[in-house]
């Protein structure tokens, strides 16, 4: 957990950002419901480790059943407003760009920002209650998620505790009313495909992320629209879906190369995945762009480090995070945005990985 930003703000979680402190069950009631002592219930509430798993489960179920609300421990009259930024990793350059944008916007707003890596997940694959409880314990006025796959219980928990939040580039379509910020992924898919078409390519494949995710589906839809508008048929087997790991991308790229008519160009729906494409081509002794044009998406620093440097569609990650932070501040101050979905423009960044097809 890292804290950045400056002090400021009138304190606590004011207005719509205030954590609910309405009357509710006391800790003694929770302890009685769970059949434990009050000190034991207090240990579970405060995240202490010295509690047996079965006891922790009983107390946690009682907390959920009774709707127990954690009270912040800080003095809201004197403390600066604080927001959480939840990222999936601090090791990726994409997360670094998001952190940079959120930090600058938080500084301008006089906020402190607490960075947490991912969500602790239980056996069900959903975020555990303990992590969410910490938001209330430390008095967070709001949360930015990037990216996150929240389930219905987590959305309900945030609503119950009246914690404002905004999604940055959500993986799945959020429920109605949830505010999110993303990029023009559909238009980015169109731009990437039109660039390859303008060079003379017609056998254009696409390697996308998992199906039924917002950004991946939109980029593939843009690719399909650009082909249709140009009167170029979408060939069977030219649309492939992979995970973000390089091994799965390499495997799919080998399959594309083994087709009776392999593509002459490939649109890869993220710069990180493009590395796997480069590796698969190198294994076959094929050169970029002489034998295969490659275009990515994101414009991460890695795109410039590849050899040759990667033509890509820039996704403004820092600007998306800053926009999300400013929207969160408005929600915390009691103002609802006019639209729940904000999309920032993408643009083509031409480098050396695309060229006309040979012959």
Short mmCIF file of N, CA, C and O in Angstrom, two decimals, residues 203-204 235-238 255-264:
data_model
loop_
_atom_site.label_atom_id
_atom_site.label_comp_id
_atom_site.label_asym_id
_atom_site.label_seq_id
_atom_site.Cartn_x
_atom_site.Cartn_y
_atom_site.Cartn_z
N UNK A 203 -5.68 -9.71 -46.39
CA UNK A 203 -5.68 -10.89 -45.50
C UNK A 203 -5.18 -10.44 -44.13
O UNK A 203 -4.02 -10.54 -43.80
N UNK A 204 -6.15 -9.89 -43.36
CA UNK A 204 -5.83 -9.30 -42.06
C UNK A 204 -6.47 -10.13 -40.96
O UNK A 204 -7.69 -10.31 -40.94
N UNK A 235 -12.27 -13.46 -43.28
CA UNK A 235 -11.97 -14.85 -43.58
C UNK A 235 -12.17 -15.75 -42.37
O UNK A 235 -11.91 -15.34 -41.23
N UNK A 236 -12.58 -16.97 -42.64
CA UNK A 236 -12.77 -17.96 -41.57
C UNK A 236 -11.43 -18.25 -40.90
O UNK A 236 -10.41 -18.41 -41.56
N UNK A 237 -11.46 -18.26 -39.60
CA UNK A 237 -10.25 -18.58 -38.84
C UNK A 237 -9.32 -17.42 -38.61
O UNK A 237 -8.27 -17.58 -37.98
N UNK A 238 -9.69 -16.23 -39.09
CA UNK A 238 -8.80 -15.08 -38.94
C UNK A 238 -9.03 -14.32 -37.63
O UNK A 238 -8.26 -13.41 -37.32
N UNK A 255 -1.03 -21.08 -35.26
CA UNK A 255 -2.20 -21.60 -35.97
C UNK A 255 -2.54 -20.73 -37.18
O UNK A 255 -2.90 -21.26 -38.25
N UNK A 256 -2.43 -19.42 -37.03
CA UNK A 256 -2.70 -18.53 -38.16
C UNK A 256 -1.69 -18.75 -39.28
O UNK A 256 -2.04 -18.75 -40.46
N UNK A 257 -0.43 -18.95 -38.91
CA UNK A 257 0.61 -19.16 -39.92
C UNK A 257 0.43 -20.50 -40.65
O UNK A 257 0.90 -20.66 -41.78
N UNK A 258 -0.24 -21.44 -40.01
CA UNK A 258 -0.44 -22.77 -40.61
C UNK A 258 -1.69 -22.86 -41.48
O UNK A 258 -1.97 -23.92 -42.05
N UNK A 259 -2.44 -21.78 -41.57
CA UNK A 259 -3.63 -21.79 -42.43
C UNK A 259 -3.22 -21.93 -43.89
O UNK A 259 -2.11 -21.50 -44.28
N UNK A 260 -4.09 -22.50 -44.74
CA UNK A 260 -3.76 -22.61 -46.16
C UNK A 260 -3.41 -21.26 -46.79
O UNK A 260 -2.52 -21.16 -47.63
N UNK A 261 -4.16 -20.21 -46.37
CA UNK A 261 -3.82 -18.85 -46.78
C UNK A 261 -3.57 -18.02 -45.52
O UNK A 261 -4.49 -17.42 -44.98
N UNK A 262 -2.34 -17.99 -45.04
CA UNK A 262 -2.07 -17.23 -43.82
C UNK A 262 -2.22 -15.73 -44.05
O UNK A 262 -2.13 -15.27 -45.21
N UNK A 263 -2.46 -14.98 -43.02
CA UNK A 263 -2.61 -13.53 -43.18
C UNK A 263 -1.28 -12.88 -43.56
O UNK A 263 -0.21 -13.45 -43.34
N UNK A 264 -1.39 -11.70 -44.13
CA UNK A 264 -0.20 -10.89 -44.39
C UNK A 264 -0.04 -9.80 -43.34
O UNK A 264 0.99 -9.12 -43.30
#
